[in-house]
C-alpha atoms as a PDB file:
ATOM      1  CA  MET A   1      95.844 141.750 182.671  1.00  0.00           C
ATOM      2  CA  TYR A   2      94.180 139.171 185.164  1.00  0.00           C
ATOM      3  CA  PHE A   3      90.827 139.444 182.907  1.00  0.00           C
ATOM      4  CA  ALA A   4      93.147 138.741 179.789  1.00  0.00           C
ATOM      5  CA  LYS A   5      94.373 135.267 181.239  1.00  0.00           C
ATOM      6  CA  GLU A   6      91.128 134.433 182.679  1.00  0.00           C
ATOM      7  CA  TRP A   7      88.807 135.251 180.209  1.00  0.00           C
ATOM      8  CA  PHE A   8      90.713 134.899 176.877  1.00  0.00           C
ATOM      9  CA  GLY A   9      93.428 132.646 178.008  1.00  0.00           C
ATOM     10  CA  THR A  10      96.232 134.855 176.848  1.00  0.00           C
ATOM     11  CA  SER A  11      99.201 134.847 178.763  1.00  0.00           C
ATOM     12  CA  ILE A  12     100.352 138.258 180.295  1.00  0.00           C
ATOM     13  CA  GLY A  13     104.061 138.342 179.481  1.00  0.00           C
ATOM     14  CA  GLY A  14     105.746 137.963 176.513  1.00  0.00           C
ATOM     15  CA  LEU A  15     105.216 138.119 172.642  1.00  0.00           C
ATOM     16  CA  TYR A  16     104.373 134.427 172.318  1.00  0.00           C
ATOM     17  CA  ASP A  17     103.789 131.252 174.082  1.00  0.00           C
ATOM     18  CA  SER A  18     106.599 129.822 176.022  1.00  0.00           C
ATOM     19  CA  GLU A  19     106.654 126.701 173.871  1.00  0.00           C
ATOM     20  CA  TYR A  20     107.906 128.943 170.937  1.00  0.00           C
ATOM     21  CA  ILE A  21     110.815 130.232 172.802  1.00  0.00           C
ATOM     22  CA  GLY A  22     113.931 129.543 170.678  1.00  0.00           C
ATOM     23  CA  GLN A  23     111.963 128.050 167.719  1.00  0.00           C
ATOM     24  CA  PRO A  24     112.308 129.429 164.329  1.00  0.00           C
ATOM     25  CA  MET A  25     109.311 131.323 163.031  1.00  0.00           C
ATOM     26  CA  SER A  26     106.288 129.179 162.004  1.00  0.00           C
ATOM     27  CA  TRP A  27     102.745 129.801 161.575  1.00  0.00           C
ATOM     28  CA  GLY A  28     101.992 128.639 164.890  1.00  0.00           C
ATOM     29  CA  LYS A  29     104.416 131.141 166.452  1.00  0.00           C
ATOM     30  CA  PHE A  30     103.048 134.104 164.192  1.00  0.00           C
ATOM     31  CA  LEU A  31      99.430 133.190 165.434  1.00  0.00           C
ATOM     32  CA  SER A  32     100.703 133.147 168.941  1.00  0.00           C
ATOM     33  CA  VAL A  33     102.234 136.641 168.399  1.00  0.00           C
ATOM     34  CA  LEU A  34      98.911 137.666 166.851  1.00  0.00           C
ATOM     35  CA  GLU A  35      97.168 136.291 169.927  1.00  0.00           C
ATOM     36  CA  HIS A  36      99.643 138.023 172.447  1.00  0.00           C
ATOM     37  CA  LEU A  37      99.594 141.465 170.676  1.00  0.00           C
ATOM     38  CA  TRP A  38      96.314 142.884 171.301  1.00  0.00           C
ATOM     39  CA  ILE A  39      97.193 143.792 174.849  1.00  0.00           C
ATOM     40  CA  PRO A  40      99.984 146.320 174.163  1.00  0.00           C
ATOM     41  CA  VAL A  41      98.208 147.597 171.089  1.00  0.00           C
ATOM     42  CA  ILE A  42      95.284 148.524 173.243  1.00  0.00           C
ATOM     43  CA  VAL A  43      97.319 150.141 175.939  1.00  0.00           C
ATOM     44  CA  ILE A  44      99.436 151.963 173.582  1.00  0.00           C
ATOM     45  CA  GLY A  45      96.764 153.046 171.232  1.00  0.00           C
ATOM     46  CA  THR A  46      94.446 154.410 173.759  1.00  0.00           C
ATOM     47  CA  SER A  47      96.976 156.099 176.021  1.00  0.00           C
ATOM     48  CA  GLY A  48      96.384 159.730 174.762  1.00  0.00           C
ATOM     49  CA  THR A  49      92.867 159.337 173.287  1.00  0.00           C
ATOM     50  CA  ALA A  50      90.971 160.962 175.991  1.00  0.00           C
ATOM     51  CA  GLY A  51      93.135 164.252 175.830  1.00  0.00           C
ATOM     52  CA  MET A  52      92.868 164.405 172.062  1.00  0.00           C
ATOM     53  CA  ILE A  53      89.180 164.123 171.953  1.00  0.00           C
ATOM     54  CA  ARG A  54      88.751 166.679 174.654  1.00  0.00           C
ATOM     55  CA  ARG A  55      90.800 169.106 172.584  1.00  0.00           C
ATOM     56  CA  VAL A  56      88.943 168.371 169.435  1.00  0.00           C
ATOM     57  CA  ARG A  57      85.732 168.838 171.380  1.00  0.00           C
ATOM     58  CA  ALA A  58      86.663 172.196 172.694  1.00  0.00           C
ATOM     59  CA  ASN A  59      87.676 173.378 169.359  1.00  0.00           C
ATOM     60  CA  LEU A  60      84.459 172.203 167.592  1.00  0.00           C
ATOM     61  CA  LEU A  61      82.538 173.850 170.141  1.00  0.00           C
ATOM     62  CA  ASP A  62      84.348 177.160 169.501  1.00  0.00           C
ATOM     63  CA  GLU A  63      84.036 176.707 165.928  1.00  0.00           C
ATOM     64  CA  LEU A  64      80.283 176.189 166.355  1.00  0.00           C
ATOM     65  CA  ARG A  65      79.849 179.635 167.921  1.00  0.00           C
ATOM     66  CA  LYS A  66      81.379 181.503 164.834  1.00  0.00           C
ATOM     67  CA  PRO A  67      79.032 183.421 162.542  1.00  0.00           C
ATOM     68  CA  TYR A  68      79.498 181.564 159.367  1.00  0.00           C
ATOM     69  CA  VAL A  69      77.906 178.405 161.031  1.00  0.00           C
ATOM     70  CA  THR A  70      75.043 180.403 162.300  1.00  0.00           C
ATOM     71  CA  THR A  71      74.721 181.696 158.559  1.00  0.00           C
ATOM     72  CA  ALA A  72      74.582 178.180 157.246  1.00  0.00           C
ATOM     73  CA  ARG A  73      71.974 177.138 159.449  1.00  0.00           C
ATOM     74  CA  ALA A  74      69.758 180.029 158.698  1.00  0.00           C
ATOM     75  CA  LYS A  75      69.981 179.359 154.985  1.00  0.00           C
ATOM     76  CA  GLY A  76      68.748 175.910 155.768  1.00  0.00           C
ATOM     77  CA  MET A  77      71.761 173.496 155.399  1.00  0.00           C
ATOM     78  CA  PRO A  78      71.330 170.210 157.195  1.00  0.00           C
ATOM     79  CA  GLU A  79      72.580 170.090 160.699  1.00  0.00           C
ATOM     80  CA  PHE A  80      75.119 167.227 159.840  1.00  0.00           C
ATOM     81  CA  ARG A  81      76.451 168.785 156.601  1.00  0.00           C
ATOM     82  CA  ALA A  82      76.732 172.238 158.551  1.00  0.00           C
ATOM     83  CA  LEU A  83      78.888 170.531 161.297  1.00  0.00           C
ATOM     84  CA  MET A  84      81.178 168.610 158.828  1.00  0.00           C
ATOM     85  CA  LYS A  85      81.663 171.080 156.220  1.00  0.00           C
ATOM     86  CA  TYR A  86      83.745 173.611 157.900  1.00  0.00           C
ATOM     87  CA  PRO A  87      83.659 173.492 161.772  1.00  0.00           C
ATOM     88  CA  PHE A  88      84.831 169.897 161.880  1.00  0.00           C
ATOM     89  CA  ARG A  89      87.615 170.401 159.574  1.00  0.00           C
ATOM     90  CA  MET A  90      88.787 173.639 161.163  1.00  0.00           C
ATOM     91  CA  SER A  91      88.681 172.142 164.609  1.00  0.00           C
ATOM     92  CA  LEU A  92      90.948 169.219 163.417  1.00  0.00           C
ATOM     93  CA  ASN A  93      93.775 171.812 162.636  1.00  0.00           C
ATOM     94  CA  PHE A  94      94.903 171.716 166.284  1.00  0.00           C
ATOM     95  CA  PHE A  95      94.667 168.064 166.354  1.00  0.00           C
ATOM     96  CA  ILE A  96      96.825 167.765 163.185  1.00  0.00           C
ATOM     97  CA  ALA A  97      99.313 170.006 164.353  1.00  0.00           C
ATOM     98  CA  ASP A  98      99.720 167.770 167.644  1.00  0.00           C
ATOM     99  CA  ILE A  99     100.615 164.755 165.524  1.00  0.00           C
ATOM    100  CA  GLY A 100     104.281 165.841 165.604  1.00  0.00           C
ATOM    101  CA  GLY A 101     104.290 165.269 169.142  1.00  0.00           C
ATOM    102  CA  ILE A 102     102.296 162.234 169.172  1.00  0.00           C
ATOM    103  CA  LEU A 103     104.566 160.011 167.501  1.00  0.00           C
ATOM    104  CA  PRO A 104     107.361 160.104 170.029  1.00  0.00           C
ATOM    105  CA  GLN A 105     105.119 159.900 172.808  1.00  0.00           C
ATOM    106  CA  VAL A 106     103.710 156.581 171.229  1.00  0.00           C
ATOM    107  CA  ILE A 107     107.343 155.266 170.970  1.00  0.00           C
ATOM    108  CA  SER A 108     108.113 156.438 174.472  1.00  0.00           C
ATOM    109  CA  GLY A 109     104.952 154.857 175.898  1.00  0.00           C
ATOM    110  CA  ALA A 110     105.620 151.532 174.144  1.00  0.00           C
ATOM    111  CA  GLU A 111     108.975 151.335 176.088  1.00  0.00           C
ATOM    112  CA  ILE A 112     107.124 151.354 179.390  1.00  0.00           C
ATOM    113  CA  VAL A 113     104.541 148.896 178.141  1.00  0.00           C
ATOM    114  CA  ALA A 114     107.293 146.427 177.057  1.00  0.00           C
ATOM    115  CA  ILE A 115     109.080 146.671 180.228  1.00  0.00           C
ATOM    116  CA  VAL A 116     105.701 146.121 182.060  1.00  0.00           C
ATOM    117  CA  LEU A 117     104.687 143.231 180.064  1.00  0.00           C
ATOM    118  CA  SER A 118     108.061 141.889 179.511  1.00  0.00           C
ATOM    119  CA  LEU A 119     108.332 142.188 175.827  1.00  0.00           C
ATOM    120  CA  GLN A 120     111.348 141.670 174.071  1.00  0.00           C
ATOM    121  CA  THR A 121     111.412 145.073 172.250  1.00  0.00           C
ATOM    122  CA  THR A 122     113.485 148.185 172.564  1.00  0.00           C
ATOM    123  CA  GLY A 123     112.109 148.918 176.024  1.00  0.00           C
ATOM    124  CA  PRO A 124     114.301 146.681 178.181  1.00  0.00           C
ATOM    125  CA  LEU A 125     117.155 147.565 175.957  1.00  0.00           C
ATOM    126  CA  LEU A 126     117.046 151.024 176.408  1.00  0.00           C
ATOM    127  CA  ILE A 127     116.689 150.372 180.261  1.00  0.00           C
ATOM    128  CA  THR A 128     119.695 148.167 180.188  1.00  0.00           C
ATOM    129  CA  ALA A 129     121.700 150.609 178.207  1.00  0.00           C
ATOM    130  CA  LEU A 130     120.866 153.330 180.766  1.00  0.00           C
ATOM    131  CA  GLN A 131     121.812 151.099 183.754  1.00  0.00           C
ATOM    132  CA  SER A 132     125.223 149.982 182.131  1.00  0.00           C
ATOM    133  CA  GLN A 133     125.760 153.602 181.203  1.00  0.00           C
ATOM    134  CA  ASP A 134     126.025 152.370 177.344  1.00  0.00           C
ATOM    135  CA  MET A 135     126.029 156.192 176.144  1.00  0.00           C
ATOM    136  CA  TYR A 136     126.087 155.153 172.316  1.00  0.00           C
ATOM    137  CA  LEU A 137     123.026 152.908 172.502  1.00  0.00           C
ATOM    138  CA  ALA A 138     121.144 155.381 174.583  1.00  0.00           C
ATOM    139  CA  GLY A 139     121.970 158.049 172.612  1.00  0.00           C
ATOM    140  CA  SER A 140     121.085 156.371 169.387  1.00  0.00           C
ATOM    141  CA  PHE A 141     117.812 155.502 170.638  1.00  0.00           C
ATOM    142  CA  LEU A 142     117.168 159.296 171.696  1.00  0.00           C
ATOM    143  CA  MET A 143     118.299 160.109 167.908  1.00  0.00           C
ATOM    144  CA  LEU A 144     115.469 157.982 166.900  1.00  0.00           C
ATOM    145  CA  LEU A 145     112.993 159.844 168.883  1.00  0.00           C
ATOM    146  CA  ALA A 146     114.379 163.155 167.366  1.00  0.00           C
ATOM    147  CA  PHE A 147     113.980 161.897 163.971  1.00  0.00           C
ATOM    148  CA  LEU A 148     110.544 160.530 164.620  1.00  0.00           C
ATOM    149  CA  THR A 149     109.677 163.996 166.073  1.00  0.00           C
ATOM    150  CA  VAL A 150     110.855 165.447 162.789  1.00  0.00           C
ATOM    151  CA  ILE A 151     108.986 163.078 160.709  1.00  0.00           C
ATOM    152  CA  GLY A 152     105.853 163.646 162.881  1.00  0.00           C
ATOM    153  CA  THR A 153     106.162 167.472 162.471  1.00  0.00           C
ATOM    154  CA  LEU A 154     106.565 167.166 158.719  1.00  0.00           C
ATOM    155  CA  ILE A 155     103.572 164.786 158.306  1.00  0.00           C
ATOM    156  CA  SER A 156     101.400 167.243 160.559  1.00  0.00           C
ATOM    157  CA  ASP A 157     102.684 170.140 158.299  1.00  0.00           C
ATOM    158  CA  ILE A 158     101.562 168.150 155.052  1.00  0.00           C
ATOM    159  CA  ALA A 159      98.145 167.261 156.171  1.00  0.00           C
ATOM    160  CA  LEU A 160      97.314 170.667 157.409  1.00  0.00           C
ATOM    161  CA  ALA A 161      98.466 172.064 154.200  1.00  0.00           C
ATOM    162  CA  PHE A 162      95.657 169.820 152.609  1.00  0.00           C
ATOM    163  CA  LEU A 163      93.048 170.335 155.200  1.00  0.00           C
ATOM    164  CA  ASP A 164      93.260 173.805 155.738  1.00  0.00           C
ATOM    165  CA  PRO A 165      92.251 175.967 152.737  1.00  0.00           C
ATOM    166  CA  ARG A 166      93.929 179.230 154.588  1.00  0.00           C
ATOM    167  CA  ILE A 167      97.260 177.651 154.177  1.00  0.00           C
ATOM    168  CA  ARG A 168      99.062 178.334 151.086  1.00  0.00           C
ATOM    169  CA  LEU A 169     102.061 177.553 149.310  1.00  0.00           C
ATOM    170  CA  ALA A 170     105.307 179.664 149.604  1.00  0.00           C
ATOM    171  CA  GLY A 171     105.707 182.276 146.671  1.00  0.00           C
ATOM    172  CA  GLY A 172     102.133 183.202 145.955  1.00  0.00           C
ATOM    173  CA  VAL A 173     101.188 180.073 144.332  1.00  0.00           C
ATOM    174  CA  SER A 174      97.696 179.017 145.073  1.00  0.00           C
ATOM    175  CA  ARG A 175      96.482 175.522 144.621  1.00  0.00           C
END
């Protein structure tokens, strides 16, 4: 955060400059929001990236050892095509299946980032609700996280149906 202030001139806390506090929305305020938004976006966006990349790499290495890849290489298929045709798609299955859990984790991580960067979002609101024992507000926020888990799981199931040719629709209907 020190480097953001020194190198880029961006203040560390808040979503906009202090001159826009209490002011109606304007182009200057909008540009100030865009100027300050890159810090939380980078922090939230890169939070679980290393673990996801590691899992995809491990699954890809497992797929590359399978006989169909060796057969494709032996028949003269170019290396990049032999990698992207099936092994990469098959290694993405586990990543796509994890999307259902990633969506609520991003929201939960955003709460902590909002508190640390003093952003006026739902993070401080949830902490205030928990400290004042406002069970309705805290419960509705947890219900939102549960809803996002269901939506994430639905999205991952639909994406898996398109990605993996082994997954078929129920009732014996083929694509």
